[in-house]
Short mmCIF file of C-alpha atoms in Angstrom, two decimals:
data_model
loop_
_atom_site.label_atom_id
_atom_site.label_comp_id
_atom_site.label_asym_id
_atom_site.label_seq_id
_atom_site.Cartn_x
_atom_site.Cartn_y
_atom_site.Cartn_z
CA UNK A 1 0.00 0.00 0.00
CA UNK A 2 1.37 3.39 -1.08
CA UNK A 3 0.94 6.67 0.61
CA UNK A 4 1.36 10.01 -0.87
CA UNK A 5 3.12 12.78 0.91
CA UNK A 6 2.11 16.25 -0.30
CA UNK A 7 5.08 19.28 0.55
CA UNK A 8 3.52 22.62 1.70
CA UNK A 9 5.64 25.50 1.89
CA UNK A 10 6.89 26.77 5.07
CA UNK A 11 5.54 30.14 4.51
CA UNK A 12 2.24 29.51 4.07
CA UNK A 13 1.98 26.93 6.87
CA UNK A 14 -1.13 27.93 9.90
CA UNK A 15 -2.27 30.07 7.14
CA UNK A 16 -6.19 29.80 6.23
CA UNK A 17 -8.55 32.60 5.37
CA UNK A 18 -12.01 32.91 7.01
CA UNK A 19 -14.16 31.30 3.96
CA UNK A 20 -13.20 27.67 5.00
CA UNK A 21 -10.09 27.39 2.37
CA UNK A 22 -8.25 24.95 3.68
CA UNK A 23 -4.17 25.98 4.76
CA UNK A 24 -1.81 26.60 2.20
CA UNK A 25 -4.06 28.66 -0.19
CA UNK A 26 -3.63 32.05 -0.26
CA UNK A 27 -6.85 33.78 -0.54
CA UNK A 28 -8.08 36.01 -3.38
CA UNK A 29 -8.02 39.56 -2.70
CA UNK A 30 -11.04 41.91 -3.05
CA UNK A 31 -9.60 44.79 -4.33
CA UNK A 32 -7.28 44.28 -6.66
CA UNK A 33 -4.74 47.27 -5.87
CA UNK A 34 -5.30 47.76 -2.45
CA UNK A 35 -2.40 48.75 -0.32
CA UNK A 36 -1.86 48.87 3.54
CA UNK A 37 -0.19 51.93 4.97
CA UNK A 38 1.34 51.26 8.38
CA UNK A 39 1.46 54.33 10.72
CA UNK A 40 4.07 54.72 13.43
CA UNK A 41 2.13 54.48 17.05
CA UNK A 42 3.77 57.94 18.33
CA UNK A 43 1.73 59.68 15.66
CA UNK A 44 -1.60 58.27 17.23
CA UNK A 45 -0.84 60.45 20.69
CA UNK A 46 0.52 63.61 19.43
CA UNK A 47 -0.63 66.96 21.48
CA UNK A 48 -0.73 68.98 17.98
CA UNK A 49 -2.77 72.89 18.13
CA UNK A 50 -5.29 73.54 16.15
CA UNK A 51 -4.41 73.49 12.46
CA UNK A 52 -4.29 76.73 11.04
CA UNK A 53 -7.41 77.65 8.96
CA UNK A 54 -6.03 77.92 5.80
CA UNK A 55 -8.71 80.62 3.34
CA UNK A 56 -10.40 78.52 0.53
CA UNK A 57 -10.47 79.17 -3.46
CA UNK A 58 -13.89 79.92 -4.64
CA UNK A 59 -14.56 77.38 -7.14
CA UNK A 60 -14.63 77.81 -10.92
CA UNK A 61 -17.95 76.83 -12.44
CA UNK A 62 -17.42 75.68 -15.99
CA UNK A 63 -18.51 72.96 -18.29
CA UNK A 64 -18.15 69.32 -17.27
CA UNK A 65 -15.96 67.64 -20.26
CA UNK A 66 -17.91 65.13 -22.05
CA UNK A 67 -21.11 65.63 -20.13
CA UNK A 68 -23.11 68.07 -22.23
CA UNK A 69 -23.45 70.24 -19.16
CA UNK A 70 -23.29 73.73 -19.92
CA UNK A 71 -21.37 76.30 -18.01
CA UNK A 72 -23.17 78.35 -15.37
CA UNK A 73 -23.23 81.92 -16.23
CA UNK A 74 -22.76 84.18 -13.00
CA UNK A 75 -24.35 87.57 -12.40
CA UNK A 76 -22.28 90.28 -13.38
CA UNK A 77 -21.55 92.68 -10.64
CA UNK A 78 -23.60 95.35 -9.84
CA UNK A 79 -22.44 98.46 -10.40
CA UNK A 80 -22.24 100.99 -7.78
CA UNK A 81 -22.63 104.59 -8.51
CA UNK A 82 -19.44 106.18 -6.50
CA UNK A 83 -20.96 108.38 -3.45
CA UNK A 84 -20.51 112.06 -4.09
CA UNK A 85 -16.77 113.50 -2.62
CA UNK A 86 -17.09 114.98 0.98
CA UNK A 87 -16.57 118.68 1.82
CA UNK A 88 -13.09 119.31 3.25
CA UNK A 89 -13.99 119.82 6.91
CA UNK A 90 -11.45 122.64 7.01
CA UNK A 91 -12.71 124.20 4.52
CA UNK A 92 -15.80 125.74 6.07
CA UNK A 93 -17.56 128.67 6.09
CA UNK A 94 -16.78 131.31 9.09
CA UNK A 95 -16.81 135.02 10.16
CA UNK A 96 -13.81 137.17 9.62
CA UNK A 97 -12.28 139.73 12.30
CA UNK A 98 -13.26 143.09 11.25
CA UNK A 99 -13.30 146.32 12.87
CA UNK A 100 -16.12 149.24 12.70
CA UNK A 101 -15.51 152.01 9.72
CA UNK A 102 -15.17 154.38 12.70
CA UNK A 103 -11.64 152.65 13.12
CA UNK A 104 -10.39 153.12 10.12
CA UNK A 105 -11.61 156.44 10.07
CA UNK A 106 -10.31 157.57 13.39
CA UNK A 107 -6.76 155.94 12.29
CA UNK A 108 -6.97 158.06 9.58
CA UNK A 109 -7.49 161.36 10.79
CA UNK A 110 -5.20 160.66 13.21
CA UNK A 111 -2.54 160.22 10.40
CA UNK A 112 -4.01 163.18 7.94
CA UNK A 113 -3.04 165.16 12.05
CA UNK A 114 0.31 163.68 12.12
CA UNK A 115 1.33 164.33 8.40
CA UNK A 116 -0.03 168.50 9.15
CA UNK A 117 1.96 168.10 12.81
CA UNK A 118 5.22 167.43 11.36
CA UNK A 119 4.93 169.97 8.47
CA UNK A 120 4.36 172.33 11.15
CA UNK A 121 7.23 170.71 13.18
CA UNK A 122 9.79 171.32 9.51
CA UNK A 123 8.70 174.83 9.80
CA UNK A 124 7.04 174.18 6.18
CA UNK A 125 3.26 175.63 7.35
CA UNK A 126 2.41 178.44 6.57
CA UNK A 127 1.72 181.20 8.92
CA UNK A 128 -1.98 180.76 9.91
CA UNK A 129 -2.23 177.98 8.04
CA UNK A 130 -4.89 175.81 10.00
CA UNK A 131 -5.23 177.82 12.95
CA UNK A 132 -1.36 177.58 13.80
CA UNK A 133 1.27 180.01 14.30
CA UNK A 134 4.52 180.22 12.67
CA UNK A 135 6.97 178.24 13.62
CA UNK A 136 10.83 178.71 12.13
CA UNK A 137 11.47 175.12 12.38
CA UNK A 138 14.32 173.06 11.43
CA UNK A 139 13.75 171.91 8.21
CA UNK A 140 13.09 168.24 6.84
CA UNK A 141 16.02 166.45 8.96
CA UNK A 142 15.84 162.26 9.95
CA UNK A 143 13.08 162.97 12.33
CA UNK A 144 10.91 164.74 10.49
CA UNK A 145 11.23 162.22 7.45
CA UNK A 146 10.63 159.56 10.12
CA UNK A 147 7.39 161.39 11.32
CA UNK A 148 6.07 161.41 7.66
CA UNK A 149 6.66 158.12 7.45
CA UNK A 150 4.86 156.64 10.65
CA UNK A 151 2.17 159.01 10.29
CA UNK A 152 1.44 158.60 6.54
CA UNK A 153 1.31 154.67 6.73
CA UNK A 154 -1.68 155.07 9.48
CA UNK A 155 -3.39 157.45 7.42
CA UNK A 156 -3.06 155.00 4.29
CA UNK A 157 -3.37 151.89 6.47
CA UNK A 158 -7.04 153.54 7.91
CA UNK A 159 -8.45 154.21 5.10
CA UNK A 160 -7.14 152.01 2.87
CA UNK A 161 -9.14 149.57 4.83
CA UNK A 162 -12.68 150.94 4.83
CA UNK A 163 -14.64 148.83 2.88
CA UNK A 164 -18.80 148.73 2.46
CA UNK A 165 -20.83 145.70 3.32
CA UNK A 166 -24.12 145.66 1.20
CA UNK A 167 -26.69 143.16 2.16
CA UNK A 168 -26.72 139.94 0.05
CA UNK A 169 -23.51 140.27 -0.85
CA UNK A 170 -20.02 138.97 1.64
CA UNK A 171 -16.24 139.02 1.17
CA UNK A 172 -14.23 136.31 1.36
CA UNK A 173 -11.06 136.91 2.42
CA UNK A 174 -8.17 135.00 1.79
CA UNK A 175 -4.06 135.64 2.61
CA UNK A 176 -1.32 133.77 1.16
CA UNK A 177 -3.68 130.92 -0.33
CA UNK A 178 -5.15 130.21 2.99
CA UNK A 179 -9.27 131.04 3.89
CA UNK A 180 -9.23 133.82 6.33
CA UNK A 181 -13.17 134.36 6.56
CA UNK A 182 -16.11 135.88 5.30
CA UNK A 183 -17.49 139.14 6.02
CA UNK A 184 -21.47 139.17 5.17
CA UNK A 185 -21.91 142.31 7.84
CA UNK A 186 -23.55 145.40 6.48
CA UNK A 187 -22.67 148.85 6.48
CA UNK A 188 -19.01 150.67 6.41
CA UNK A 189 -16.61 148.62 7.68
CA UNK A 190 -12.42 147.95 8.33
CA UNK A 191 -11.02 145.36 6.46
CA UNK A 192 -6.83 144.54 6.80
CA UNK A 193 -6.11 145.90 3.33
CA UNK A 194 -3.24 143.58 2.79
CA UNK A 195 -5.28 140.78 2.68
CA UNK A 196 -7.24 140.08 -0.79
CA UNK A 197 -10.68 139.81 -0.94
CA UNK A 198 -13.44 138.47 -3.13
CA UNK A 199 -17.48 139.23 -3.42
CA UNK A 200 -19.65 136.62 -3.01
CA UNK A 201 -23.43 137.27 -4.11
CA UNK A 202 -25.17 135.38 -1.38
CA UNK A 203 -28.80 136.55 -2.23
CA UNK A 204 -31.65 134.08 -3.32
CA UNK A 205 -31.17 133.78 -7.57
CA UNK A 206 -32.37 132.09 -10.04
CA UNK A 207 -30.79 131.36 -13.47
CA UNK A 208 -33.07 130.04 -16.96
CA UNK A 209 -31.12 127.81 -18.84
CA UNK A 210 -30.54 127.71 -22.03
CA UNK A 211 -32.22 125.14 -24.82
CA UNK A 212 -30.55 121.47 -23.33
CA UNK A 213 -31.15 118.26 -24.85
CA UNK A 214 -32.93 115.58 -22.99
CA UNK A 215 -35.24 112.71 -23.73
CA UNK A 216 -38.60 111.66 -22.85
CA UNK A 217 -40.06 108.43 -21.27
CA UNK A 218 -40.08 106.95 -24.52
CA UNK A 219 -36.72 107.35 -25.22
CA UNK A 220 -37.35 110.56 -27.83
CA UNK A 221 -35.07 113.62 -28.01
CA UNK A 222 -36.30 116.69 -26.31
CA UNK A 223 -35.04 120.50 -26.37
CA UNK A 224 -35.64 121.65 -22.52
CA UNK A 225 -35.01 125.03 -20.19
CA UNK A 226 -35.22 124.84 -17.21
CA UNK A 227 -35.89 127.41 -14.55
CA UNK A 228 -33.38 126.93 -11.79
CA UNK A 229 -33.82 129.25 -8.10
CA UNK A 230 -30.36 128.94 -5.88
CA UNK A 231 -28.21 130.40 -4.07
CA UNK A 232 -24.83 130.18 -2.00
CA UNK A 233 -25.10 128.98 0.99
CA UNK A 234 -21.13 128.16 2.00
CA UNK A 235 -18.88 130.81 0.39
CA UNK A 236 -16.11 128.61 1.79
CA UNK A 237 -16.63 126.14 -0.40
CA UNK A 238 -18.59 127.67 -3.12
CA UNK A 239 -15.14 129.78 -4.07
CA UNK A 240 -12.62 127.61 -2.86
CA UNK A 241 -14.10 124.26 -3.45
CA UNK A 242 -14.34 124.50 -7.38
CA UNK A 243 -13.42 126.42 -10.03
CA UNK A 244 -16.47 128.21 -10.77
CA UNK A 245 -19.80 127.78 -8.75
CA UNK A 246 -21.77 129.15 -11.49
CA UNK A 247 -20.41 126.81 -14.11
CA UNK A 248 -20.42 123.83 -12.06
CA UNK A 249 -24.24 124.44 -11.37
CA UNK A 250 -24.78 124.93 -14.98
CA UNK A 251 -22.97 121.37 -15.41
CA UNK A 252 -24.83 119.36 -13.01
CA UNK A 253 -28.39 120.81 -14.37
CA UNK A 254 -27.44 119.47 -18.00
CA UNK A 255 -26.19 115.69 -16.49
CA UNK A 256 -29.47 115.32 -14.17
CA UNK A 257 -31.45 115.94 -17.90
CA UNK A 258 -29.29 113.37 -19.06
CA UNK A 259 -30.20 110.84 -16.49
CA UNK A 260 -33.94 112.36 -15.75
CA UNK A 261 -36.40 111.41 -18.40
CA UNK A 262 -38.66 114.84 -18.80
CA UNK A 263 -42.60 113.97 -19.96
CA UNK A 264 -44.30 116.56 -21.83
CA UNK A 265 -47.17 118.40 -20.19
CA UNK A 266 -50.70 116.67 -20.30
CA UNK A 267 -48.80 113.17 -20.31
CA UNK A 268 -50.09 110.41 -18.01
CA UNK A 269 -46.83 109.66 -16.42
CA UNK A 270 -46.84 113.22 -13.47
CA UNK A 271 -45.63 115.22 -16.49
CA UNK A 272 -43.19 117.90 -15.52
CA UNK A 273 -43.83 117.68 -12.16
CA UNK A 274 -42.78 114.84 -11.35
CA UNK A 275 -39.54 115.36 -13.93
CA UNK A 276 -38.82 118.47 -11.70
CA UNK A 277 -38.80 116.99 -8.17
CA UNK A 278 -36.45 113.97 -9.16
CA UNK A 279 -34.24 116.66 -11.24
CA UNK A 280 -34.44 119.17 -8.14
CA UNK A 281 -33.56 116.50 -5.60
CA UNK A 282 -30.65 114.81 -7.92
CA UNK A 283 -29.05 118.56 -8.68
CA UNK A 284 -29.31 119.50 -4.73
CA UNK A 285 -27.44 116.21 -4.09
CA UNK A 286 -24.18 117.07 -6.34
CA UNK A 287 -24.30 120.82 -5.55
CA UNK A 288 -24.48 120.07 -1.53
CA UNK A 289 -21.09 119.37 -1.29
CA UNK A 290 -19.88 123.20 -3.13
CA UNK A 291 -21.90 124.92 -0.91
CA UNK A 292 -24.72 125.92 -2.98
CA UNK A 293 -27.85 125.39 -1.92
CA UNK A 294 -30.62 124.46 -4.58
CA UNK A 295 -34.23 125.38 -4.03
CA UNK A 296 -36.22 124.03 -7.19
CA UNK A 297 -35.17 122.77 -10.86
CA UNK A 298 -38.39 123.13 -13.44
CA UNK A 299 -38.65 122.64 -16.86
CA UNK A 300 -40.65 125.83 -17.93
CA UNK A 301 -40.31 124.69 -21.88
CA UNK A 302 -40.30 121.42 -23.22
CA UNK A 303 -40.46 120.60 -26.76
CA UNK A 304 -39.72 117.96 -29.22
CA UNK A 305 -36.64 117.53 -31.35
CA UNK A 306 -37.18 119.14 -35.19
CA UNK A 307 -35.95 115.69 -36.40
CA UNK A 308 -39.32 113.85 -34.90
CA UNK A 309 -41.01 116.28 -33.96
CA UNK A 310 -43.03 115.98 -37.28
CA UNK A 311 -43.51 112.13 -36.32
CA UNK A 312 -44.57 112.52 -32.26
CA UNK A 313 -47.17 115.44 -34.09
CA UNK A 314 -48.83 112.24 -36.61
CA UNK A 315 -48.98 109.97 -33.68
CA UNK A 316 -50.45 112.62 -31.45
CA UNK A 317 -53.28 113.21 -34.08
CA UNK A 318 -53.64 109.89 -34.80
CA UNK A 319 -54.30 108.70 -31.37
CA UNK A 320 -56.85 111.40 -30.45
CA UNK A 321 -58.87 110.65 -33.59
CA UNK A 322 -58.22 106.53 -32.42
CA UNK A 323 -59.98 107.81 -28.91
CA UNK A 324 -62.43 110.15 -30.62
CA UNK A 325 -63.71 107.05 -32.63
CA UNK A 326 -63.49 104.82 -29.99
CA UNK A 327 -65.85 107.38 -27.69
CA UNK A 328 -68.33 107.95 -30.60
CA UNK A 329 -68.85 104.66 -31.08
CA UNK A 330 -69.63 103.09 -27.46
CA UNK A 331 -71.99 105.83 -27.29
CA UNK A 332 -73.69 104.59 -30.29
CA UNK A 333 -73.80 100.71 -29.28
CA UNK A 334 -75.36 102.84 -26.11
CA UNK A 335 -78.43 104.52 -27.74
CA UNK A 336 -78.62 101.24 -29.66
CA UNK A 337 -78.95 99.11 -27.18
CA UNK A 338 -81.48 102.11 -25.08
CA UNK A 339 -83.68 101.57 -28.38
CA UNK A 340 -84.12 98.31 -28.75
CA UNK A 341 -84.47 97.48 -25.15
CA UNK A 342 -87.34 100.31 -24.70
CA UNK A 343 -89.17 99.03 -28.13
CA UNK A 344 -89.01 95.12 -26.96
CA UNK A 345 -90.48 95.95 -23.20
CA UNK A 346 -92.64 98.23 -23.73
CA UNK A 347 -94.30 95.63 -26.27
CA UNK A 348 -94.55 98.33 -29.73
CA UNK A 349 -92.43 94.99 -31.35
CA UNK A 350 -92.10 91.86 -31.08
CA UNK A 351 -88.70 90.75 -33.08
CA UNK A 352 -87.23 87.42 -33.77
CA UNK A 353 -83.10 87.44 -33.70
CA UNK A 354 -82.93 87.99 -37.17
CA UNK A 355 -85.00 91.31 -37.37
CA UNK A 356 -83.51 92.19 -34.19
CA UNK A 357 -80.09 92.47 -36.06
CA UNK A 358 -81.57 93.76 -38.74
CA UNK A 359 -83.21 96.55 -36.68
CA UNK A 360 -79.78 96.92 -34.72
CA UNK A 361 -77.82 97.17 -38.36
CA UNK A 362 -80.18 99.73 -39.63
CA UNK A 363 -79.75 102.16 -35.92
CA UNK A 364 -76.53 101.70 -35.66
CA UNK A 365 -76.06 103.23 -39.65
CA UNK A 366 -78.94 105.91 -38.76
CA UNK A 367 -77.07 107.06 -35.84
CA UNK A 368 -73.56 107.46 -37.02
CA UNK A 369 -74.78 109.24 -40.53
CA UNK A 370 -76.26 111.84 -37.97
CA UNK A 371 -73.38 112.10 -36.20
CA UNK A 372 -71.31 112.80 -39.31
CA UNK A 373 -69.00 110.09 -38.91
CA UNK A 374 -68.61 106.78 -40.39
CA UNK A 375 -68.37 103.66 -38.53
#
């Protein structure tokens, strides 16, 4: 009797798999590139801080290859009208020093006194000359020449400086490119001549524009003027703060019309009312920060364009003959339908539908030929 020995590899001896195999066979793996990573025990117990939040990349949307998805298309950004530049707080309206016109006045009398006091001193007066006797005097020496001098800069300094403040109007004064003040007090005054000054008109005004182009709701060109009342409010700002208030008023007017769409009177959309509230409100926004101060922005004339005006006349006339027609002819279904109702309940007829029509044809022609119209 034979027996047969079978050899199993040292390796794979005590080795059997949990599906019953029996030892020796390796089993079959699941995955077909899996791959065990050993990690170090240490690593399992570090005391590590919080990781650093790290900021993420927004993701780009786009088209999925091979997938027919299209891309997503994202909302452009809104764009934000800049706010309007803010006044320089430094530059800001406030009152000058000034003195009375009795100041000047009595500084220069006092050096008118001083000029005839050292004449008199030279011995250059002559006798009885203003109430004085004569005097020999010693002539025109260092002194004297001195005394000229001090006594004819206060005359010129005194009244150099007398000035006259008119109501609704104020100086702005102004020395070596800095703002010194404004003057708005009336009556004569003393002002330091050496420092320059420049007249404001502060009083309420009002300026009518000239023909500006503008369009209507519609999208039509439009010749406008507009009636504008204003005035300066900060004469800080309103000479300092740009080149020329006037101008810059002027400016804004024409780029509200630009942005404002002005109706024609009689229109069904407020007309040039409501144009004029969103143009005043939009002009006294930009003009705020100049220091001019705007009460009211009107259209007072408001015409079309020569190139359509020709057309916007057509379709004027054309649509109140449409509502003219339209008017004329509900009140005739109206007397038509009064008619026939009176002559069918007060029992003078009795009509079947088709001489009802034909009784409703034969009104309806009756009462348009006496209206002069045709249907």
């Amino acid at each position: 009797m034979s027996t047969t020995t079978s050899h199993t590899p040292s390796g794979a001896e005590g080795q059997s798999d949990g599906s019953g195999a029996g030892p020796g066979v390796r089993p079959a793996r699941l995955i077909q590139n899996e791959a065990t990573t050993e990690i170090p025990v240490h690593l399992l117990f570090r005391d590590d801080p919080d990781p650093v939040a790290m900021p993420l990349r927004p993701a780009v949307v786009a088209r999925r290859q091979g997938t027919g998805e299209q891309p997503r298309l994202r909302r452009p950004a809104a764009v934000r009208r800049r706010p309007l530049p803010r006044a320089d707080p430094e530059l800001a309206e406030r009152p000058a020093r000034v003195l009375p016109g009795a100041a000047g006045l009595l500084a220069g009398a006092c050096g008118l006194t001083g000029c005839a006091a050292t004449t008199w001193w030279a011995g250059l007066l002559p006798a009885g000359a203003l109430g004085l006797p004569a005097y020999a005097g010693a002539g025109l020496g260092p002194a004297q020449w001195a005394a000229y001098a001090g006594a004819g800069l206060l005359g010129a300094f005194g009244l150099g400086g007398l000035t006259r403040g008119l109501t609704g109007r104020a100086w702005v004064l102004g020395l070596f490119g800095r703002y010194r003040g404004t003057v708005r007090r009336t009556g004569l005054l003393w002002v330091n001549p050496l420092v320059p000054r420049r007249r404001v008109d502060v009083r309420l005004r009002h300026w009518r524009s000239e023909t500006m182009p503008a369009t209507d709701p519609d999208g039509l060109a439009l010749r406008v003027v507009v009636l504008v009342v204003w005035r300066v409010r900060d004469t800080a700002r309103a000479l300092l703060g740009v080149d020329d208030h006037e101008t810059y008023l002027r400016e804004c007017v024409e780029a509200a019309l630009a942005r404002v769409p002005v109706e024609p009177a009689g229109g069904t959309r407020g007309g040039t009312t409501a144009a004029g509230d969103a143009l005043t409100r939009l002009v006294a926004e930009e003009t705020a920060p100049v220091g001019v101060e705007v009460f009211s922005v009107q259209p007072v004339r408001v015409e079309y364009a020569p190139e359509v005006a020709a057309a916007v006349h057509r379709r004027r006339i054309a649509a109140l003959d449409a509502r003219q027609r339209a008017s004329m002819l509900g009140s005739v279904v109206d007397s038509v339908e009064d008619t026939v109702t009176r002559l069918t309940v007060r029992g003078l007829v009795e009509l079947d539908d088709y001489e009802r029509k034909v009784l409703v044809r034969d009104l309806t022609v009756a009462f348009c030929s006496g209206r002069g119209e045709p249907v």
